[in-house]
Coordinates of C-alpha atoms and ligand atoms in Angstrom, one line a residue:
M1 CA -8.6 0.7 -24.7
S2 CA -5.7 -1.8 -24.6
G3 CA -3.1 -2.3 -22.0
R4 CA -1.7 -4.4 -19.2
M5 CA -5.1 -4.5 -17.4
E6 CA -7.2 -5.0 -20.6
N7 CA -10.5 -6.7 -19.9
R8 CA -9.8 -6.8 -16.2
V9 CA -12.2 -5.6 -13.5
A10 CA -10.5 -4.2 -10.4
I11 CA -11.7 -2.9 -7.0
V12 CA -9.6 -0.4 -5.2
T13 CA -10.3 0.4 -1.7
G14 CA -9.6 4.0 -0.7
G15 CA -9.5 4.6 -4.4
G16 CA -10.8 8.2 -3.9
S17 CA -7.4 9.8 -3.3
G18 CA -3.6 9.2 -2.5
I19 CA -2.1 5.9 -3.4
G20 CA -5.5 4.3 -4.1
G21 CA -6.5 7.2 -6.4
E22 CA -3.4 7.0 -8.4
T23 CA -3.7 3.2 -8.6
A24 CA -7.2 3.4 -9.9
V25 CA -6.1 5.9 -12.6
R26 CA -3.1 3.7 -13.6
F27 CA -5.4 0.7 -13.8
A28 CA -7.9 2.4 -16.0
Q29 CA -5.1 3.9 -18.1
E30 CA -4.0 0.1 -18.7
G31 CA -7.6 -0.9 -19.6
A32 CA -9.2 -2.0 -16.4
A33 CA -12.8 -1.1 -15.4
V34 CA -12.4 0.1 -11.8
L35 CA -14.7 0.2 -8.8
I36 CA -13.7 3.0 -6.4
A37 CA -14.7 1.7 -3.0
D38 CA -14.2 4.6 -0.6
L39 CA -15.9 6.3 2.4
D40 CA -15.8 9.8 0.7
P41 CA -18.0 10.2 -2.3
D42 CA -16.7 13.6 -3.4
R43 CA -13.0 12.5 -3.5
S44 CA -14.1 9.4 -5.4
T45 CA -16.1 11.5 -8.0
N46 CA -13.1 13.4 -8.9
I47 CA -11.1 10.3 -9.6
I48 CA -14.0 8.8 -11.5
E49 CA -14.2 12.0 -13.6
K50 CA -10.5 11.9 -14.3
I51 CA -10.8 8.2 -15.4
R52 CA -13.8 9.0 -17.6
S53 CA -12.0 12.0 -19.2
F54 CA -9.6 9.6 -21.0
G55 CA -12.3 7.1 -21.9
G56 CA -11.8 4.7 -19.0
R57 CA -14.5 3.0 -17.0
A58 CA -14.9 3.7 -13.3
E59 CA -17.9 3.4 -10.8
Y60 CA -18.3 4.1 -7.1
S61 CA -19.2 2.0 -4.1
K62 CA -19.6 3.5 -0.7
L63 CA -17.3 1.5 1.6
D64 CA -16.5 2.0 5.3
V65 CA -13.8 -0.7 5.6
R66 CA -14.6 -1.2 9.3
V67 CA -18.1 -2.6 8.4
P68 CA -17.9 -6.3 7.2
D69 CA -21.0 -6.0 5.2
D70 CA -19.9 -3.1 3.2
A71 CA -17.1 -5.4 1.8
N72 CA -20.0 -7.8 0.5
K73 CA -21.8 -4.8 -1.0
M74 CA -18.6 -3.6 -2.7
V75 CA -18.1 -6.9 -4.3
S76 CA -21.7 -7.1 -5.5
K77 CA -21.5 -3.6 -6.9
A78 CA -18.4 -4.7 -9.0
I79 CA -20.4 -7.6 -10.3
E80 CA -23.4 -5.6 -11.1
C81 CA -21.4 -2.8 -12.8
F82 CA -18.8 -4.8 -14.7
G83 CA -19.8 -8.5 -14.6
S84 CA -16.7 -10.1 -13.0
L85 CA -13.9 -9.3 -10.6
D86 CA -10.1 -9.9 -11.3
T87 CA -8.2 -7.7 -9.1
L88 CA -8.5 -6.5 -5.4
V89 CA -6.4 -3.8 -4.0
N90 CA -6.8 -3.4 -0.2
N91 CA -5.5 0.0 0.2
V92 CA -7.4 1.8 3.1
G93 CA -5.4 1.8 6.2
G94 CA -3.4 4.1 8.5
G95 CA -2.2 4.2 12.0
K96 CA -1.7 6.3 15.1
G97 CA -0.3 6.1 18.6
D98 CA 3.4 6.3 19.1
D99 CA 3.1 5.8 22.8
L100 CA 5.5 3.7 24.8
I101 CA 3.7 0.3 25.2
N102 CA 3.1 0.6 28.9
E103 CA 1.1 3.7 28.1
L104 CA -0.6 2.3 24.9
D105 CA -4.4 2.2 25.7
E106 CA -6.6 -0.5 24.2
E107 CA -8.6 2.0 22.3
T108 CA -5.6 2.9 20.3
W109 CA -4.6 -0.8 19.8
N110 CA -8.0 -1.5 18.6
F111 CA -8.3 1.5 16.2
N112 CA -5.1 0.3 14.4
F113 CA -6.4 -3.3 14.1
D114 CA -9.8 -2.3 13.1
F115 CA -8.6 0.1 10.4
A116 CA -5.4 -1.4 9.2
L117 CA -5.8 -5.2 9.5
K118 CA -9.3 -6.4 9.9
P119 CA -10.5 -4.7 6.7
T120 CA -8.1 -6.7 4.6
Y121 CA -9.6 -9.8 6.0
Y122 CA -13.2 -8.6 5.3
C123 CA -12.4 -7.5 1.7
C124 CA -10.4 -10.6 0.9
R125 CA -13.0 -12.9 2.3
A126 CA -15.8 -11.1 0.5
A127 CA -13.9 -11.0 -3.0
M128 CA -12.4 -14.5 -3.1
P129 CA -15.4 -16.3 -4.5
K130 CA -15.5 -14.0 -7.4
L131 CA -11.7 -13.9 -7.9
L132 CA -11.9 -17.7 -8.1
E133 CA -14.7 -17.6 -10.6
S134 CA -12.6 -15.3 -12.7
A135 CA -9.4 -17.6 -12.4
E136 CA -11.4 -20.4 -13.7
V137 CA -12.1 -18.7 -16.9
R138 CA -8.9 -16.7 -17.6
P139 CA -5.5 -16.0 -15.9
G140 CA -4.7 -12.9 -14.0
A141 CA -6.8 -13.0 -10.7
S142 CA -4.9 -11.3 -8.0
I143 CA -4.9 -9.4 -4.7
V144 CA -2.5 -6.6 -3.7
N145 CA -2.6 -5.6 0.0
L146 CA -0.9 -2.4 1.4
S147 CA 1.4 -2.8 4.3
S148 CA 4.0 -0.2 5.4
V149 CA 7.7 0.0 6.3
N150 CA 6.3 0.0 9.8
G151 CA 5.3 -3.5 9.3
M152 CA 8.7 -4.6 8.3
T153 CA 11.0 -2.9 10.8
G154 CA 10.7 -1.5 14.3
M155 CA 10.5 2.3 13.8
G156 CA 7.5 3.4 15.9
L157 CA 3.7 3.3 15.9
P158 CA 3.8 -0.2 17.6
A159 CA 0.1 -1.1 17.2
Y160 CA 0.0 0.1 13.5
A161 CA 3.3 -1.8 12.9
A162 CA 1.8 -5.0 14.5
A163 CA -1.4 -4.6 12.3
K164 CA 0.6 -4.1 9.2
A165 CA 2.9 -7.1 9.9
G166 CA -0.4 -8.9 10.3
V167 CA -1.4 -7.8 6.7
E168 CA 1.9 -9.2 5.4
M169 CA 1.5 -12.6 7.0
F170 CA -2.2 -12.9 6.3
T171 CA -1.4 -12.2 2.6
K172 CA 1.4 -14.7 2.5
N173 CA -1.1 -17.3 3.8
I174 CA -3.7 -16.4 1.1
A175 CA -0.9 -16.8 -1.4
I176 CA -0.2 -20.3 -0.3
Q177 CA -3.9 -21.3 -0.1
Y178 CA -5.0 -19.9 -3.5
G179 CA -1.9 -20.0 -5.7
K180 CA -2.9 -23.3 -7.1
K181 CA -6.3 -22.0 -7.9
G182 CA -5.0 -19.2 -10.0
V183 CA -5.4 -16.3 -7.5
R184 CA -2.0 -14.5 -6.7
S185 CA -1.6 -12.4 -3.5
N186 CA 1.2 -9.9 -2.9
I187 CA 2.1 -7.0 -0.6
V188 CA 3.4 -3.4 -1.2
A189 CA 5.0 -1.7 1.7
P190 CA 5.5 2.1 1.1
Y191 CA 7.7 4.5 2.9
T192 CA 6.2 7.9 3.8
T193 CA 4.3 9.0 0.7
R194 CA 2.8 12.5 0.0
T195 CA -0.9 11.9 0.3
D196 CA -3.9 13.8 1.9
F197 CA -3.1 11.8 5.1
W198 CA 0.0 13.7 5.6
K199 CA -1.2 17.1 4.5
P200 CA -2.3 18.6 7.8
T201 CA 0.9 17.3 9.4
F202 CA 3.2 18.6 6.7
D203 CA 1.4 22.0 6.7
A204 CA 1.9 22.3 10.5
D205 CA 5.5 21.4 10.4
P206 CA 7.0 22.3 7.0
D207 CA 10.4 20.8 8.0
L208 CA 9.0 17.3 8.6
A209 CA 8.9 16.2 4.8
P210 CA 12.6 17.3 4.3
R211 CA 13.5 15.5 7.5
L212 CA 11.8 12.3 6.4
A213 CA 13.5 12.7 3.0
D214 CA 16.8 13.1 4.7
I215 CA 16.7 9.8 6.6
N216 CA 15.9 7.9 3.3
P217 CA 18.7 6.5 1.2
M218 CA 17.2 8.2 -1.9
R219 CA 16.9 11.5 0.0
R220 CA 13.1 11.9 -0.9
I221 CA 9.8 10.6 0.2
G222 CA 7.3 8.7 -2.0
N223 CA 4.8 10.0 -4.5
P224 CA 1.5 8.0 -5.1
I225 CA 2.7 7.2 -8.6
D226 CA 5.7 5.3 -7.2
L227 CA 3.2 3.0 -5.4
A228 CA 0.7 3.0 -8.1
N229 CA 3.2 1.6 -10.6
A230 CA 4.3 -1.1 -8.2
I231 CA 0.8 -2.3 -7.5
L232 CA 0.0 -2.3 -11.2
F233 CA 3.1 -4.4 -11.9
L234 CA 2.1 -6.9 -9.2
A235 CA -1.5 -7.0 -10.5
S236 CA -0.4 -7.5 -14.1
D237 CA 0.6 -10.5 -16.0
E238 CA 4.3 -9.3 -15.8
A239 CA 4.1 -10.7 -12.3
S240 CA 2.3 -13.9 -13.2
F241 CA 4.8 -16.0 -11.1
I242 CA 5.1 -13.6 -8.2
N243 CA 2.9 -14.8 -5.2
G244 CA 3.3 -14.1 -1.6
A245 CA 5.9 -11.5 -2.2
L246 CA 6.5 -8.4 -0.1
L247 CA 7.7 -5.4 -2.2
P248 CA 9.0 -2.5 -0.3
V249 CA 8.6 0.7 -2.2
D250 CA 10.7 2.7 0.1
G251 CA 13.8 4.1 -1.6
G252 CA 15.8 1.5 0.1
F253 CA 14.7 2.5 3.7
T254 CA 14.3 -1.1 4.9
A255 CA 17.4 -2.3 2.9
G256 CA 19.8 -1.2 5.7
T257 CA 21.3 2.0 7.0
D258 CA 23.7 4.5 5.8
I259 CA 24.6 5.5 9.3
F260 CA 28.3 5.1 8.7
S261 CA 28.3 7.7 6.1
R262 CA 26.6 10.1 8.6
S263 CA 28.7 9.3 11.7
G264 CA 32.0 8.9 9.8
G265 CA 32.8 12.3 8.5
G266 CA 29.4 13.2 7.0
D267 CA 30.1 13.2 3.3
E268 CA 27.3 11.5 1.2
D269 CA 29.1 8.3 0.2
G270 CA 30.8 7.5 3.4
A271 CA 34.2 7.8 1.8
A272 CA 35.5 10.1 4.6
F273 CA 34.7 7.5 7.2
W274 CA 36.6 4.8 5.4
R275 CA 39.5 7.2 4.4
S276 CA 39.8 8.1 8.1
Q277 CA 39.9 4.4 9.1
A278 CA 42.6 3.6 6.5
E279 CA 44.6 6.6 7.6
S280 CA 44.3 5.6 11.3
G281 CA 46.2 2.4 10.5
N282 CA 43.2 0.0 11.3
F283 CA 43.8 -2.0 8.0
P284 CA 47.1 -3.9 7.2
K285 CA 49.2 -2.3 4.6
S286 CA 49.3 -4.4 1.2
Ligands
NAD1 N1 0.9 7.7 3.0 C1 1.9 7.2 3.6 O1 3.0 7.9 3.9 C2 1.9 5.7 3.8 C3 3.1 5.1 4.3 C4 3.1 3.7 4.5 C5 1.9 3.0 4.3 N2 0.7 3.6 3.7 C6 -0.4 2.8 3.6 O2 -0.8 3.1 2.2 C7 -2.3 2.9 2.2 C8 -2.9 4.2 1.6 O3 -2.4 5.4 2.3 P1 -2.8 6.8 1.8 O4 -1.9 7.8 2.4 O5 -2.9 6.9 0.3 O6 -4.3 7.0 2.4 P2 -5.2 8.2 2.7 O7 -5.3 8.4 4.2 O8 -4.7 9.4 2.0 O9 -6.7 7.8 2.3 C9 -7.0 7.1 1.1 C10 -8.4 7.0 0.9 O10 -9.0 6.2 2.0 C11 -10.4 6.7 2.1 N3 -10.9 6.1 3.5 C12 -10.5 6.7 4.7 N4 -11.2 6.0 5.7 C13 -12.0 5.1 5.0 C14 -12.8 4.1 5.5 N5 -13.1 3.9 6.9 N6 -13.5 3.3 4.6 C15 -13.2 3.5 3.3 N7 -12.4 4.4 2.8 C16 -11.8 5.2 3.6 C17 -10.2 8.2 2.1 O11 -11.5 8.8 1.8 C18 -9.2 8.4 1.0 O12 -9.7 8.6 -0.3 C19 -2.7 2.7 3.7 O13 -2.9 1.3 3.9 C20 -1.5 3.2 4.4 O14 -1.4 2.5 5.7 C21 0.8 4.9 3.6

């Protein structure tokens, strides 16, 4: 199989479903051998079967991202199965706790850091020696870490937001430390993306996904393939001079706000607001 990830070996944490599952499939379609490192063996088996159905290579490693030694076992398994390691995608994460901070308990704070930040450290630390070995013999070693729009702009979930902002700064420092040794590190920050994480919430509140779409400049939420294609790009040689970058995959959500179009007359492009300003005599006549 030939493609943008030909002869590469990749680990995708949380590769059993959602963004990670789609990433594992896209990597395999482009020629990578993929280790799915996930807590859930059944979900992972589905993705592995999907990959094998088109002739791709995939194996499973049981991973609980909260357990440091599982990260070491995951890297050993990749070497045992495929002989080397070129790409690490730290995808597992998630957050909870939209409390006001004077009511934010330490358990919630710790949950977010244990699940959304510390695993990135455990997995990068475990994988780096093998990524460096790969970089010595061929170009293309890299890490892609998953953040969130919550890590970029204040919009709720304060402990999760702080943890994801930590992922971003941690990744930028890895980029600085290891770029000269041939290992690139980058970050992808998704907007709300339709995965199993959201399923119970969307099922309980069918208006939520449309509301989240409505506040996005592109009037939709993300799909896992949107993220998988961005992760693939950053892991591929097409991004060979991109290091320490934070790529929002968010429909423009963190680019700014279209609040004027909403508050100024309501039409989609904001024209009514600016027409009303012109008609009110606020601009000098030319
Ligand atoms: N989905 C979104 O709306 C969204 C938005 C912003 C950021 N993100 C980020 O994107 C990443 C992926 O999100 P998603 O929605 O695809 O994830 P998800 O919750 O759907 O889960 C992905 C996979 O992680 C596995 N997993 C869960 N706990 C694990 C653990 N302790 N150890 C190992 N594997 C475990 C699950 O089995 C599943 O296969 C996360 O870092 C998340 O913070 C997601």
